[in-house]
Amino acid sequence: MIAAAAEVRTLRFYVNGRWEEAAGRSLHPIYNPATGETIAQVPYATAEDIDRVARAAHAAFLKWREVPVVERVQVFYRYKALLEKHADEVARILTTENGKTIEDARGSVRRAIQMVEVCCGMPSLIMGYSLDNVAKGIDCQTIRQPLGVCAGITPFNFPAMVPMWMYPFAIACGNSFILKPSEKAPLTPTRTAELLDEAGLPPGVYNLVQGDKATVDALIQHPLVRAISFVGSSPVAKYVYETAAAQGKRVQALGGAKNHLVVMPDANLEKSVEAIMGSAFGAAGERCLAGSVLVAVGEVAEPLLNLLLEKTRRLRVGDGLAPETEMGPLVTGDHRKRVVGYIDKGVAEGAKPLCDGRKLMDERQDGFFVGPTIFDHVRPDMTIAREEIFGPVLSVVRVKSLDEAINLVNSSRFGNTTSIFTNDGKAAREFAQRIEVGMVGVNIGVAAPMAFFPFSGWKNSFFGDLHAHGRDAISFYTEQKVVMSRWF
Ligand code: NAD
């Protein structure tokens, strides 16, 4: 269905401080996932566009790197104030194109603002260190200098927050930046770019283009682009990492996930179930930190599943903008097909659906809805236990001991996040020590590190060395130089 013509806007690129009509480029629909209506059209940038943007960004970089960091961060103080003022508006745009609940969208905008807050501290964060008299009369100091043009390629699920893992850090470090957000959710990054424009960055320091694989390839191939920050699915992360590294670029590529939530027999069931529901069904499972496999240890399985099922059946699914909604739709019809394909496969491979989200599709013809789904008696070798589904599907694997749970988690190809629910400090400590996963929660459903810590996936969930945000981001977006001096 297409919304009334006047409402279907065509997005623009933001290049060298100006909004450009992208006439003549191919146009692609953006949907409101709660209604299925087309709400906007997005043009895809060509290789010629990327060349033009990269040149403008490079020219801007040569001036921007000369601006003292104390002055550079003033833009981010203004940006923070503008984001605060428009936070609710940005969250509503986000829900309208992504589907997640408005409360969840507000939370993610808050996380985005926190990135900007951290970047306001760049004068302290970017400092080097020094030692005088390393040899007689010789002093040594390290300094950090920006790289040049940096590019960011981001996914649909956090269209405000994930881009801000990148450009505030890169720009406050003295780089210029080109953002290529998800072609499924470009409205939110467009609004946040308008606010950055209002905050008053010099032209060309921040640029926004839209597109898909061809646009990404043009960014990777462009000789003026020095560094690529990528967040998305694992196969694309690996591809971007390998191709950009082969071009001599610095790369950080964050990938997909398959996250386990381990529940011990001594866990506080009421609180654990609340956290598990938020983790598995929050944002309709479209989070890289979503709990996807519930590992029930020993005799906890029956009481845990009883309570979980009771609460899941009461979960209110609907339009994310409605205040009573607890879970929204999936982002597109194609993505819903993929998620339903996984549910079909779970049934075919012999797992037992305690609660089948496909039924909701008979009731709701509008939008891209699928209900929460729980599979019991899932074996670790089943597809639904191994692959990222990125939908509201929770697979329950029953194990006998903590040891078995740890081995199960460690056998995954992914290593983004995992949580243990227990009242036993020794079990929690052993879990945190032995688990081969980058972000670990203890009695926490979504262990998302805040802006001043790194976002630390392992294995196929991350390709590179320096992670997103935290101190890693400053290292990623700068080159280190060591200066030794002697004066006669
Ligand atoms: P995606 O991989 O389909 O797309 C991500 C970006 O890559 C988009 O900008 C897209 O245009 C581009 N892209 C897509 N295919 C490409 C190709 N073949 N070559 C080059 N570029 C390509 O991911 P998505 O569906 O937008 O987002 C969901 C995925 O992102 C999930 O796998 C999720 O786990 C992951 N994710 C990871 C993190 C993390 O921090 N590790 C955070 C958020 C999302």
Tab-separated table of C-alpha atoms in Angstrom, residues 89-481:
chain	number	residue	atom	x	y	z
A	89	GLU	CA	10.474	13.687	17.496
A	90	VAL	CA	13.520	11.593	16.496
A	91	ALA	CA	12.130	8.625	18.458
A	92	ARG	CA	8.769	8.898	16.674
A	93	ILE	CA	10.453	8.953	13.261
A	94	LEU	CA	12.484	5.928	14.343
A	95	THR	CA	9.387	3.953	15.370
A	96	THR	CA	7.611	4.909	12.163
A	97	GLU	CA	10.314	3.450	9.922
A	98	ASN	CA	11.678	0.663	12.132
A	99	GLY	CA	8.649	-0.599	14.050
A	100	LYS	CA	10.066	-0.814	17.590
A	101	THR	CA	7.995	0.593	20.437
A	102	ILE	CA	8.196	4.297	21.111
A	103	GLU	CA	9.575	3.634	24.591
A	104	ASP	CA	12.336	1.496	23.128
A	105	ALA	CA	13.034	4.109	20.449
A	106	ARG	CA	13.333	6.795	23.137
A	107	GLY	CA	15.811	4.595	25.001
A	108	SER	CA	17.956	4.195	21.902
A	109	VAL	CA	17.919	7.956	21.247
A	110	ARG	CA	19.067	8.424	24.849
A	111	ARG	CA	21.972	6.034	24.163
A	112	ALA	CA	22.811	8.021	21.030
A	113	ILE	CA	22.920	11.264	23.011
A	114	GLN	CA	25.264	9.627	25.514
A	115	MET	CA	27.759	9.046	22.678
A	116	VAL	CA	27.733	12.774	21.969
A	117	GLU	CA	28.180	13.538	25.683
A	118	VAL	CA	31.292	11.367	25.829
A	119	CYS	CA	32.684	13.082	22.739
A	120	CYS	CA	32.372	16.459	24.462
A	121	GLY	CA	35.233	15.183	26.664
A	122	MET	CA	37.535	14.692	23.673
A	123	PRO	CA	40.179	17.193	24.913
A	124	SER	CA	40.888	14.787	27.772
A	125	LEU	CA	40.296	11.582	25.812
A	126	ILE	CA	42.631	12.381	22.931
A	127	MET	CA	45.621	13.308	25.136
A	128	GLY	CA	48.879	11.488	24.622
A	129	TYR	CA	51.482	10.827	27.293
A	130	SER	CA	55.069	11.840	27.855
A	131	LEU	CA	58.239	11.047	29.730
A	132	ASP	CA	61.076	13.502	30.066
A	133	ASN	CA	64.722	12.444	30.108
A	134	VAL	CA	64.167	9.029	28.463
A	135	ALA	CA	67.887	9.392	27.760
A	136	LYS	CA	70.079	12.262	28.923
A	137	GLY	CA	68.441	15.469	27.676
A	138	ILE	CA	65.915	13.640	25.493
A	139	ASP	CA	62.145	13.892	26.032
A	140	CYS	CA	59.528	11.662	24.510
A	141	GLN	CA	55.823	12.260	23.941
A	142	THR	CA	52.972	10.579	22.100
A	143	ILE	CA	50.333	12.540	20.253
A	144	ARG	CA	47.160	11.415	18.491
A	145	GLN	CA	46.287	12.820	15.076
A	146	PRO	CA	43.188	12.291	12.935
A	147	LEU	CA	43.245	9.925	9.951
A	148	GLY	CA	41.339	11.809	7.262
A	149	VAL	CA	38.039	10.802	5.665
A	150	CYS	CA	36.280	8.069	7.664
A	151	ALA	CA	33.149	6.251	6.499
A	152	GLY	CA	30.356	4.535	8.443
A	153	ILE	CA	27.980	1.839	7.178
A	154	THR	CA	25.139	1.033	9.543
A	155	PRO	CA	22.199	-1.403	10.012
A	156	PHE	CA	18.460	-0.782	10.199
A	157	ASN	CA	17.874	-1.702	13.821
A	158	PHE	CA	19.429	1.310	15.606
A	159	PRO	CA	19.307	4.132	13.054
A	160	ALA	CA	20.041	6.864	15.624
A	161	MET	CA	22.410	5.112	18.026
A	162	VAL	CA	24.719	3.032	15.818
A	163	PRO	CA	25.714	5.907	13.498
A	164	MET	CA	26.536	7.867	16.667
A	165	TRP	CA	28.920	5.105	17.762
A	166	MET	CA	30.925	6.496	14.863
A	167	TYR	CA	30.641	10.063	13.605
A	168	PRO	CA	30.735	12.082	16.866
A	169	PHE	CA	33.932	10.228	17.849
A	170	ALA	CA	35.516	10.475	14.391
A	171	ILE	CA	34.686	14.171	13.970
A	172	ALA	CA	35.660	15.211	17.503
A	173	CYS	CA	39.018	13.490	16.822
A	174	GLY	CA	39.467	15.835	13.833
A	175	ASN	CA	38.379	13.589	10.947
A	176	SER	CA	35.689	14.193	8.349
A	177	PHE	CA	32.951	11.599	7.929
A	178	ILE	CA	30.642	10.008	5.350
A	179	LEU	CA	27.661	8.075	6.716
A	180	LYS	CA	25.845	5.470	4.606
A	181	PRO	CA	22.992	4.310	6.847
A	182	SER	CA	20.677	1.352	6.224
A	183	GLU	CA	18.524	1.735	3.134
A	184	LYS	CA	15.658	0.316	5.232
A	185	ALA	CA	15.727	3.070	7.869
A	186	PRO	CA	17.176	6.296	6.405
A	187	LEU	CA	14.662	8.785	7.853
A	188	THR	CA	16.137	8.858	11.369
A	189	PRO	CA	19.718	9.528	10.192
A	190	THR	CA	18.321	12.248	7.911
A	191	ARG	CA	16.714	14.027	10.869
A	192	THR	CA	19.819	13.676	13.060
A	193	ALA	CA	21.900	15.055	10.154
A	194	GLU	CA	19.600	18.097	9.952
A	195	LEU	CA	20.243	18.696	13.654
A	196	LEU	CA	24.007	18.362	13.181
A	197	ASP	CA	23.762	20.876	10.339
A	198	GLU	CA	21.965	23.231	12.744
A	199	ALA	CA	24.709	22.675	15.347
A	200	GLY	CA	27.063	24.321	12.863
A	201	LEU	CA	29.794	22.014	11.610
A	202	PRO	CA	31.871	23.441	8.735
A	203	PRO	CA	30.696	22.165	5.304
A	204	GLY	CA	32.035	18.750	4.273
A	205	VAL	CA	33.051	17.584	7.752
A	206	TYR	CA	29.927	15.425	7.979
A	207	ASN	CA	28.209	13.991	4.907
A	208	LEU	CA	25.207	11.701	4.485
A	209	VAL	CA	24.596	9.494	1.467
A	210	GLN	CA	22.079	6.715	0.924
A	211	GLY	CA	22.468	3.443	-0.895
A	212	ASP	CA	23.075	-0.299	-0.776
A	213	LYS	CA	25.929	-2.667	-1.667
A	214	ALA	CA	27.097	-0.680	-4.703
A	215	THR	CA	27.403	2.479	-2.569
A	216	VAL	CA	29.279	0.540	0.122
A	217	ASP	CA	31.660	-0.888	-2.484
A	218	ALA	CA	32.348	2.604	-3.839
A	219	LEU	CA	33.237	3.788	-0.317
A	220	ILE	CA	35.497	0.798	0.275
A	221	GLN	CA	37.294	1.314	-3.034
A	222	HIS	CA	37.734	5.082	-2.772
A	223	PRO	CA	41.399	6.020	-2.199
A	224	LEU	CA	40.543	9.077	-0.062
A	225	VAL	CA	38.570	7.004	2.483
A	226	ARG	CA	41.055	6.017	5.203
A	227	ALA	CA	38.875	4.077	7.638
A	228	ILE	CA	35.640	2.097	7.545
A	229	SER	CA	33.351	1.466	10.511
A	230	PHE	CA	30.736	-1.163	9.742
A	231	VAL	CA	27.839	-2.603	11.751
A	232	GLY	CA	25.509	-5.229	10.260
A	233	SER	CA	25.184	-8.958	9.641
A	234	SER	CA	28.223	-11.251	9.914
A	235	PRO	CA	28.609	-12.240	6.251
A	236	VAL	CA	28.607	-8.568	5.193
A	237	ALA	CA	30.863	-7.587	8.123
A	238	LYS	CA	33.392	-10.206	7.047
A	239	TYR	CA	33.163	-9.078	3.417
A	240	VAL	CA	33.627	-5.398	4.334
A	241	TYR	CA	36.501	-6.237	6.691
A	242	GLU	CA	38.360	-8.302	4.104
A	243	THR	CA	37.804	-6.011	1.114
A	244	ALA	CA	38.536	-2.763	2.938
A	245	ALA	CA	41.615	-4.230	4.658
A	246	ALA	CA	42.880	-5.393	1.253
A	247	GLN	CA	42.658	-1.719	0.191
A	248	GLY	CA	44.929	-0.801	3.102
A	249	LYS	CA	42.131	0.772	5.113
A	250	ARG	CA	41.638	0.639	8.845
A	251	VAL	CA	38.462	-1.374	9.543
A	252	GLN	CA	36.203	-2.243	12.441
A	253	ALA	CA	33.310	-4.494	11.394
A	254	LEU	CA	30.682	-5.520	13.925
A	255	GLY	CA	28.583	-8.510	12.886
A	256	GLY	CA	25.574	-10.582	13.872
A	257	ALA	CA	24.930	-12.708	16.919
A	258	LYS	CA	23.337	-15.728	18.552
A	259	ASN	CA	23.051	-14.896	22.222
A	260	HIS	CA	22.464	-17.357	25.063
A	261	LEU	CA	20.671	-16.629	28.324
A	262	VAL	CA	21.644	-19.180	30.984
A	263	VAL	CA	19.266	-19.689	33.922
A	264	MET	CA	20.513	-21.511	37.021
A	265	PRO	CA	18.175	-23.379	39.394
A	266	ASP	CA	18.723	-20.747	42.128
A	267	ALA	CA	17.801	-17.739	39.928
A	268	ASN	CA	15.120	-15.241	40.979
A	269	LEU	CA	12.494	-16.433	38.523
A	270	GLU	CA	10.205	-13.410	38.511
A	271	LYS	CA	13.035	-10.954	37.786
A	272	SER	CA	14.835	-13.301	35.393
A	273	VAL	CA	11.697	-13.861	33.292
A	274	GLU	CA	11.146	-10.112	33.060
A	275	ALA	CA	14.722	-9.659	31.802
A	276	ILE	CA	14.481	-12.639	29.424
A	277	MET	CA	11.260	-11.295	27.870
A	278	GLY	CA	12.844	-7.881	27.297
A	279	SER	CA	15.912	-9.506	25.806
A	280	ALA	CA	14.155	-11.992	23.507
A	281	PHE	CA	11.081	-10.007	22.442
A	282	GLY	CA	12.151	-6.372	22.919
A	283	ALA	CA	12.492	-4.660	19.505
A	284	ALA	CA	10.829	-7.859	18.160
A	285	GLY	CA	14.180	-9.620	18.572
A	286	GLU	CA	15.819	-7.233	16.086
A	287	ARG	CA	18.802	-6.478	18.309
A	288	CYS	CA	22.317	-7.801	18.060
A	289	LEU	CA	22.134	-8.245	21.840
A	290	ALA	CA	18.780	-10.085	21.779
A	291	GLY	CA	18.630	-13.295	23.794
A	292	SER	CA	17.868	-16.042	21.312
A	293	VAL	CA	18.705	-19.305	23.101
A	294	LEU	CA	17.421	-19.868	26.624
A	295	VAL	CA	19.623	-22.393	28.406
A	296	ALA	CA	17.708	-23.914	31.316
A	297	VAL	CA	20.015	-25.618	33.812
A	298	GLY	CA	18.685	-28.621	35.761
A	299	GLU	CA	15.296	-28.478	37.444
A	300	VAL	CA	14.697	-24.786	36.643
A	301	ALA	CA	13.217	-25.650	33.209
A	302	GLU	CA	9.612	-26.412	34.251
A	303	PRO	CA	8.932	-23.448	36.582
A	304	LEU	CA	10.878	-21.119	34.282
A	305	LEU	CA	8.911	-22.105	31.182
A	306	ASN	CA	5.574	-21.986	32.985
A	307	LEU	CA	6.123	-18.395	34.062
A	308	LEU	CA	7.685	-17.350	30.744
A	309	LEU	CA	4.823	-18.808	28.748
A	310	GLU	CA	2.187	-17.214	30.928
A	311	LYS	CA	3.760	-13.766	30.470
A	312	THR	CA	4.521	-14.234	26.765
A	313	ARG	CA	0.888	-15.064	26.006
A	314	ARG	CA	-0.086	-11.723	27.557
A	315	LEU	CA	2.472	-9.689	25.550
A	316	ARG	CA	0.697	-6.881	23.666
A	317	VAL	CA	1.831	-6.792	20.026
A	318	GLY	CA	0.884	-3.777	17.895
A	319	ASP	CA	1.871	-0.457	16.369
A	320	GLY	CA	4.959	0.776	18.211
A	321	LEU	CA	3.499	4.280	18.441
A	322	ALA	CA	0.577	3.075	20.599
A	323	PRO	CA	1.586	3.523	24.246
A	324	GLU	CA	0.190	0.145	25.336
A	325	THR	CA	2.245	-1.804	22.767
A	326	GLU	CA	4.977	-4.018	24.203
A	327	MET	CA	6.269	-5.471	20.932
A	328	GLY	CA	6.097	-3.979	17.434
A	329	PRO	CA	6.337	-5.486	13.941
A	330	LEU	CA	9.433	-6.589	12.017
A	331	VAL	CA	11.100	-4.071	9.745
A	332	THR	CA	9.983	-5.315	6.308
A	333	GLY	CA	7.809	-7.982	4.708
A	334	ASP	CA	10.945	-9.699	3.373
A	335	HIS	CA	12.479	-9.865	6.809
A	336	ARG	CA	9.268	-11.324	8.199
A	337	LYS	CA	9.386	-14.049	5.518
A	338	ARG	CA	12.906	-14.908	6.659
A	339	VAL	CA	11.890	-15.105	10.330
A	340	VAL	CA	8.826	-17.240	9.517
A	341	GLY	CA	11.123	-19.477	7.449
A	342	TYR	CA	13.147	-20.127	10.611
A	343	ILE	CA	10.001	-20.946	12.619
A	344	ASP	CA	8.951	-23.398	9.865
A	345	LYS	CA	12.407	-24.956	10.010
A	346	GLY	CA	12.286	-25.300	13.801
A	347	VAL	CA	9.053	-27.258	13.512
A	348	ALA	CA	10.428	-29.361	10.635
A	349	GLU	CA	13.562	-30.225	12.618
A	350	GLY	CA	11.462	-31.456	15.544
A	351	ALA	CA	11.519	-28.630	18.101
A	352	LYS	CA	8.283	-28.147	20.055
A	353	PRO	CA	6.596	-24.718	19.644
A	354	LEU	CA	5.046	-23.792	23.002
A	355	CYS	CA	3.870	-20.518	21.521
A	356	ASP	CA	3.727	-19.957	17.751
A	357	GLY	CA	4.040	-16.366	16.466
A	358	ARG	CA	2.813	-17.324	12.992
A	359	LYS	CA	-0.764	-17.440	14.322
A	360	LEU	CA	-0.781	-13.672	14.708
A	361	MET	CA	-0.357	-13.327	10.953
A	362	ASP	CA	-3.848	-14.813	10.423
A	363	GLU	CA	-5.323	-12.157	12.703
A	364	ARG	CA	-3.338	-9.164	11.419
A	365	GLN	CA	-3.199	-8.633	7.674
A	366	ASP	CA	-1.731	-5.113	8.005
A	367	GLY	CA	1.936	-4.511	8.743
A	368	PHE	CA	4.821	-6.934	9.149
A	369	PHE	CA	3.770	-8.580	12.395
A	370	VAL	CA	4.781	-11.935	13.776
A	371	GLY	CA	4.061	-12.904	17.372
A	372	PRO	CA	6.525	-14.055	20.040
A	373	THR	CA	7.566	-17.671	19.535
A	374	ILE	CA	9.049	-20.100	22.066
A	375	PHE	CA	10.459	-23.497	21.088
A	376	ASP	CA	11.119	-26.134	23.737
A	377	HIS	CA	13.349	-29.205	23.505
A	378	VAL	CA	15.650	-27.560	21.003
A	379	ARG	CA	18.833	-29.510	20.312
A	380	PRO	CA	22.101	-27.569	19.913
A	381	ASP	CA	22.541	-28.889	16.360
A	382	MET	CA	19.188	-27.513	15.135
A	383	THR	CA	19.218	-24.522	12.782
A	384	ILE	CA	17.184	-22.382	15.210
A	385	ALA	CA	19.821	-22.993	17.908
A	386	ARG	CA	22.750	-22.005	15.712
A	387	GLU	CA	21.784	-19.275	13.246
A	388	GLU	CA	20.858	-15.653	13.855
A	389	ILE	CA	17.083	-15.292	13.327
A	390	PHE	CA	16.737	-11.598	14.230
A	391	GLY	CA	13.098	-11.978	15.185
A	392	PRO	CA	11.029	-12.745	18.318
A	393	VAL	CA	11.948	-16.435	18.449
A	394	LEU	CA	13.358	-17.993	21.615
A	395	SER	CA	14.802	-21.523	21.536
A	396	VAL	CA	14.969	-23.392	24.840
A	397	VAL	CA	17.818	-25.862	25.311
A	398	ARG	CA	17.767	-27.923	28.521
A	399	VAL	CA	21.122	-28.826	30.062
A	400	LYS	CA	22.159	-30.592	33.279
A	401	SER	CA	24.941	-28.372	34.629
A	402	LEU	CA	26.691	-24.995	34.458
A	403	ASP	CA	29.600	-26.773	32.821
A	404	GLU	CA	27.354	-28.045	30.036
A	405	ALA	CA	25.843	-24.558	29.628
A	406	ILE	CA	29.283	-22.937	29.307
A	407	ASN	CA	30.379	-25.518	26.724
A	408	LEU	CA	27.178	-24.923	24.751
A	409	VAL	CA	27.680	-21.138	24.673
A	410	ASN	CA	31.358	-21.546	23.770
A	411	SER	CA	30.514	-23.860	20.856
A	412	SER	CA	28.726	-21.004	19.033
A	413	ARG	CA	30.351	-19.346	16.015
A	414	PHE	CA	29.198	-16.026	17.476
A	415	GLY	CA	30.347	-14.268	20.641
A	416	ASN	CA	28.446	-11.027	21.020
A	417	THR	CA	26.709	-11.246	24.403
A	418	THR	CA	25.464	-13.746	26.947
A	419	SER	CA	23.912	-13.544	30.407
A	420	ILE	CA	23.654	-15.770	33.435
A	421	PHE	CA	20.767	-15.589	35.893
A	422	THR	CA	21.743	-16.830	39.338
A	423	ASN	CA	22.050	-15.918	43.012
A	424	ASP	CA	25.321	-17.804	43.305
A	425	GLY	CA	28.339	-15.505	43.078
A	426	LYS	CA	30.709	-18.377	42.453
A	427	ALA	CA	28.672	-19.625	39.469
A	428	ALA	CA	28.442	-16.077	38.082
A	429	ARG	CA	32.179	-15.564	38.431
A	430	GLU	CA	33.019	-18.888	36.817
A	431	PHE	CA	30.654	-18.086	33.950
A	432	ALA	CA	32.153	-14.615	33.361
A	433	GLN	CA	35.691	-16.032	33.461
A	434	ARG	CA	35.242	-19.054	31.203
A	435	ILE	CA	32.772	-17.752	28.649
A	436	GLU	CA	34.170	-16.913	25.167
A	437	VAL	CA	31.899	-13.941	24.550
A	438	GLY	CA	32.699	-10.227	24.511
A	439	MET	CA	29.804	-8.757	26.548
A	440	VAL	CA	28.640	-10.665	29.620
A	441	GLY	CA	25.625	-9.957	31.810
A	442	VAL	CA	24.973	-11.210	35.334
A	443	ASN	CA	21.216	-11.018	36.031
A	444	ILE	CA	20.927	-8.550	33.135
A	445	GLY	CA	18.836	-9.204	30.007
A	446	VAL	CA	20.665	-6.901	27.602
A	447	ALA	CA	24.256	-6.247	28.681
A	448	ALA	CA	24.820	-3.261	26.378
A	449	PRO	CA	27.983	-1.354	27.329
A	450	MET	CA	27.481	2.377	27.748
A	451	ALA	CA	29.196	4.999	25.589
A	452	PHE	CA	32.380	5.161	27.711
A	453	PHE	CA	32.974	1.375	27.461
A	454	PRO	CA	33.701	-0.524	24.231
A	455	PHE	CA	31.071	-2.590	22.418
A	456	SER	CA	33.073	-5.790	22.518
A	457	GLY	CA	31.749	-8.705	20.416
A	458	TRP	CA	34.056	-11.681	19.753
A	459	LYS	CA	34.394	-14.394	17.079
A	460	ASN	CA	32.046	-13.945	14.069
A	461	SER	CA	30.340	-11.064	15.855
A	462	PHE	CA	33.360	-8.819	15.284
A	463	PHE	CA	36.097	-8.441	12.690
A	464	GLY	CA	38.936	-6.100	13.606
A	465	ASP	CA	40.918	-5.036	16.664
A	466	LEU	CA	39.491	-1.801	18.018
A	467	HIS	CA	35.831	-1.919	19.006
A	468	ALA	CA	33.076	0.699	18.770
A	469	HIS	CA	32.851	3.629	21.223
A	470	GLY	CA	34.662	3.915	24.550
A	471	ARG	CA	38.428	4.495	24.455
A	472	ASP	CA	38.750	2.093	21.523
A	473	ALA	CA	36.978	4.640	19.309
A	474	ILE	CA	39.628	7.287	19.977
A	475	SER	CA	42.380	4.804	19.072
A	476	PHE	CA	40.455	3.731	15.977
A	477	TYR	CA	39.906	7.247	14.646
A	478	THR	CA	43.456	8.500	15.279
A	479	GLU	CA	46.985	7.702	14.291
A	480	GLN	CA	49.525	7.656	17.105
A	481	LYS	CA	52.806	9.488	16.734
